[in-house]
CSV table of C-alpha atoms in Angstrom, one decimal:
chain,number,residue,atom,x,y,z
Q,1,VAL,CA,-33.5,12.6,-6.2
Q,2,VAL,CA,-32.6,10.1,-9.5
Q,3,ALA,CA,-35.2,7.4,-10.5
Q,4,ALA,CA,-35.2,4.5,-13.4
Q,5,THR,CA,-38.0,4.8,-15.2
Q,6,GLY,CA,-39.2,3.5,-18.4
Q,7,GLU,CA,-39.8,0.0,-20.0
Q,8,ARG,CA,-37.6,-3.1,-19.3
Q,9,ASP,CA,-35.2,-3.2,-22.0
Q,10,ARG,CA,-36.1,0.9,-22.3
Q,11,PRO,CA,-34.3,2.4,-18.4
Q,12,VAL,CA,-34.1,6.5,-18.3
Q,13,LEU,CA,-33.4,7.9,-16.0
Q,14,LYS,CA,-35.1,11.1,-14.5
Q,15,ALA,CA,-34.0,13.7,-11.4
Q,16,PHE,CA,-36.7,15.5,-9.9
Q,17,ALA,CA,-35.3,19.2,-7.0
Q,18,SER,CA,-35.2,16.9,-3.5
Q,19,GLY,CA,-36.6,20.0,-1.6
Q,20,ASP,CA,-40.3,20.5,-4.7
Q,21,GLY,CA,-39.7,17.1,-7.4
Q,22,VAL,CA,-39.5,19.6,-10.1
Q,23,PRO,CA,-38.6,17.7,-12.8
Q,24,LEU,CA,-34.0,18.2,-13.9
Q,25,TRP,CA,-32.7,16.7,-16.3
Q,26,SER,CA,-34.5,13.3,-17.8
Q,27,ARG,CA,-32.1,10.4,-19.7
Q,28,SER,CA,-32.9,7.9,-22.0
Q,29,PHE,CA,-30.6,4.7,-23.2
Q,30,SER,CA,-31.6,4.4,-27.1
Q,31,ASN,CA,-29.3,1.3,-26.5
Q,32,PRO,CA,-32.0,-1.9,-25.4
Q,33,SER,CA,-30.1,-2.5,-22.0
Q,34,PHE,CA,-31.7,-2.2,-18.1
Q,35,VAL,CA,-29.9,-0.2,-15.0
Q,36,VAL,CA,-29.1,-3.1,-12.4
Q,37,ASP,CA,-28.2,0.3,-9.5
Q,38,MET,CA,-26.9,3.6,-8.3
Q,39,ASP,CA,-25.8,5.1,-5.6
Q,40,ALA,CA,-24.7,8.5,-5.5
Q,41,ALA,CA,-20.5,10.0,-3.9
Q,42,ASP,CA,-17.7,12.9,-4.8
Q,43,ARG,CA,-20.1,14.6,-6.5
Q,44,ARG,CA,-20.9,11.7,-9.4
Q,45,LEU,CA,-24.2,9.9,-9.7
Q,46,LEU,CA,-23.1,5.9,-10.0
Q,47,VAL,CA,-24.9,3.9,-12.6
Q,48,ALA,CA,-24.2,0.0,-13.3
Q,49,GLY,CA,-26.6,-1.9,-16.0
Q,50,VAL,CA,-26.4,-4.4,-19.3
Q,51,ASP,CA,-26.5,-3.5,-22.7
Q,52,PHE,CA,-28.4,-5.9,-24.6
Q,53,SER,CA,-26.9,-4.0,-28.0
Q,54,VAL,CA,-24.1,-5.0,-28.9
Q,55,GLY,CA,-25.1,-8.5,-29.7
Q,56,ALA,CA,-25.5,-12.4,-28.3
Q,57,THR,CA,-23.6,-10.8,-25.3
Q,58,GLU,CA,-24.3,-9.1,-23.2
Q,59,GLN,CA,-21.9,-5.9,-21.7
Q,60,GLN,CA,-21.8,-4.4,-18.2
Q,61,PHE,CA,-21.9,-0.2,-18.2
Q,62,VAL,CA,-20.5,1.3,-15.1
Q,63,GLN,CA,-20.9,5.5,-15.5
Q,64,GLY,CA,-20.5,8.8,-13.9
Q,65,LEU,CA,-22.7,10.8,-14.5
Q,66,ASP,CA,-23.1,14.9,-13.3
Q,67,PRO,CA,-25.8,14.6,-10.9
Q,68,ALA,CA,-27.0,18.5,-11.5
Q,69,THR,CA,-26.9,17.6,-16.1
Q,70,GLY,CA,-26.9,13.9,-16.3
Q,71,ALA,CA,-24.1,13.9,-18.2
Q,72,THR,CA,-21.2,11.6,-18.5
Q,73,LEU,CA,-18.7,12.0,-17.1
Q,74,TRP,CA,-16.9,8.8,-18.0
Q,75,GLU,CA,-17.3,5.4,-18.1
Q,76,HIS,CA,-17.1,1.4,-18.1
Q,77,ARG,CA,-17.8,-1.9,-19.8
Q,78,VAL,CA,-16.9,-5.9,-19.6
Q,79,ARG,CA,-18.2,-7.8,-22.5
Q,80,GLY,CA,-19.9,-10.7,-21.4
Q,81,THR,CA,-21.8,-10.9,-17.9
Q,82,GLN,CA,-23.7,-8.8,-15.7
Q,83,PRO,CA,-23.2,-6.1,-12.6
Q,84,ARG,CA,-26.3,-7.5,-9.8
Q,85,ALA,CA,-25.5,-4.8,-7.3
Q,86,VAL,CA,-22.9,-1.0,-6.0
Q,87,ALA,CA,-21.6,0.4,-3.1
Q,88,VAL,CA,-19.8,2.8,-2.2
Q,89,ASP,CA,-17.0,3.8,0.4
Q,90,ARG,CA,-15.6,7.4,0.2
Q,91,ASN,CA,-14.7,6.6,-2.9
Q,92,ARG,CA,-14.7,3.9,-4.5
Q,93,LEU,CA,-18.0,2.8,-5.6
Q,94,VAL,CA,-17.7,-1.4,-5.8
Q,95,VAL,CA,-19.6,-3.2,-8.3
Q,96,GLY,CA,-20.4,-6.8,-7.5
Q,97,GLY,CA,-21.3,-9.4,-10.7
Q,98,VAL,CA,-23.3,-12.7,-10.9
Q,99,GLY,CA,-21.4,-14.4,-10.8
Q,100,TRP,CA,-19.3,-13.4,-8.1
Q,101,ASP,CA,-16.8,-10.7,-10.1
Q,102,SER,CA,-16.4,-7.8,-8.6
Q,103,TRP,CA,-14.3,-4.3,-9.9
Q,104,VAL,CA,-13.2,-1.4,-8.4
Q,105,TYR,CA,-13.7,1.8,-9.4
Q,106,ASP,CA,-12.4,5.4,-8.1
Q,107,THR,CA,-15.1,7.5,-8.3
Q,108,TRP,CA,-13.7,10.7,-9.4
Q,109,SER,CA,-12.3,9.6,-12.6
Q,110,GLY,CA,-13.4,6.4,-13.8
Q,111,ARG,CA,-10.6,4.5,-13.0
Q,112,LEU,CA,-10.6,1.2,-12.7
Q,113,LEU,CA,-8.8,0.0,-8.8
Q,114,VAL,CA,-9.4,-3.4,-8.2
Q,115,ASP,CA,-10.1,-6.6,-11.4
Q,116,GLU,CA,-11.6,-9.3,-10.1
Q,117,PRO,CA,-12.4,-12.4,-12.1
Q,118,THR,CA,-15.3,-14.7,-11.2
Q,119,LEU,CA,-14.7,-17.2,-8.6
Q,120,PRO,CA,-13.4,-20.4,-10.9
Q,121,GLU,CA,-16.8,-22.7,-8.3
Q,122,PRO,CA,-19.7,-24.7,-9.6
Q,123,PRO,CA,-22.3,-23.1,-11.1
Q,124,ASN,CA,-25.4,-22.1,-9.6
Q,125,LEU,CA,-23.5,-18.8,-7.5
Q,126,TRP,CA,-25.1,-16.4,-7.7
Q,127,MET,CA,-24.1,-12.9,-6.1
Q,128,LEU,CA,-26.8,-11.1,-4.1
Q,129,GLY,CA,-25.6,-7.9,-3.5
Q,130,VAL,CA,-22.6,-6.3,-2.1
Q,131,ALA,CA,-21.3,-3.5,0.9
Q,132,ALA,CA,-17.9,-2.0,1.5
Q,133,GLU,CA,-16.5,0.1,4.5
Q,134,LYS,CA,-14.1,1.2,5.1
Q,135,GLY,CA,-11.8,0.2,2.1
Q,136,ARG,CA,-13.3,-3.6,2.6
Q,137,TYR,CA,-15.3,-4.8,0.9
Q,138,PHE,CA,-17.9,-7.6,0.9
Q,139,LEU,CA,-19.6,-9.8,-2.0
Q,140,VAL,CA,-23.2,-11.9,-0.1
Q,141,GLY,CA,-24.1,-15.1,-2.2
Q,142,ALA,CA,-25.7,-18.1,-2.5
Q,143,PHE,CA,-24.8,-22.0,-4.4
Q,144,LEU,CA,-27.4,-23.6,-5.0
Q,145,ALA,CA,-26.4,-26.6,-4.7
Q,146,ASP,CA,-30.3,-29.1,-4.6
Q,147,PRO,CA,-33.1,-28.0,-5.1
Q,148,GLY,CA,-34.7,-27.4,-1.7
Q,149,ASP,CA,-30.8,-27.0,-0.4
Q,150,THR,CA,-29.2,-23.2,-0.4
Q,151,THR,CA,-25.9,-22.7,1.2
Q,152,PHE,CA,-25.2,-19.1,1.4
Q,153,GLY,CA,-21.4,-16.8,1.6
Q,154,VAL,CA,-19.5,-13.9,2.5
Q,155,ARG,CA,-16.2,-13.1,1.1
Q,156,ALA,CA,-14.3,-9.7,1.6
Q,157,TYR,CA,-11.6,-7.7,-0.7
Q,158,SER,CA,-10.0,-5.3,-0.2
Q,159,ALA,CA,-11.1,-2.3,-2.1
Q,160,ARG,CA,-7.0,0.0,-2.3
């Protein structure tokens, strides 16, 4: 079992044995950052977050960690965006970004398979969640048109 704890901008990942709760490892992030979401697949702990230490522009990070030790097995960074949620389908990690941008990674190697840019939509468009199943993934979001007027939508993509 892995949990994200710590201060608001100094997250700590802590792993515990599922049977007796004995601490297995702890991993701190040295830069001002936060963990957005986590999942597990293919003997990897998959973590998405934002690193604020790279200047005025935030940088998304996606990492594949060894769940037994917390060691980084692979990492991918994208400047100027924020992840919102992750989902796993077989050996594919889907990361959905705030502006409906999305990335699909091979969970084992970290190889980037799909890089879908932000939608050219009006401002106030927010991706709220992501789901993945049978080689497809779905982004769910909202467009805040006027005060009190929200339109929700779902977009489907291929994760292959």
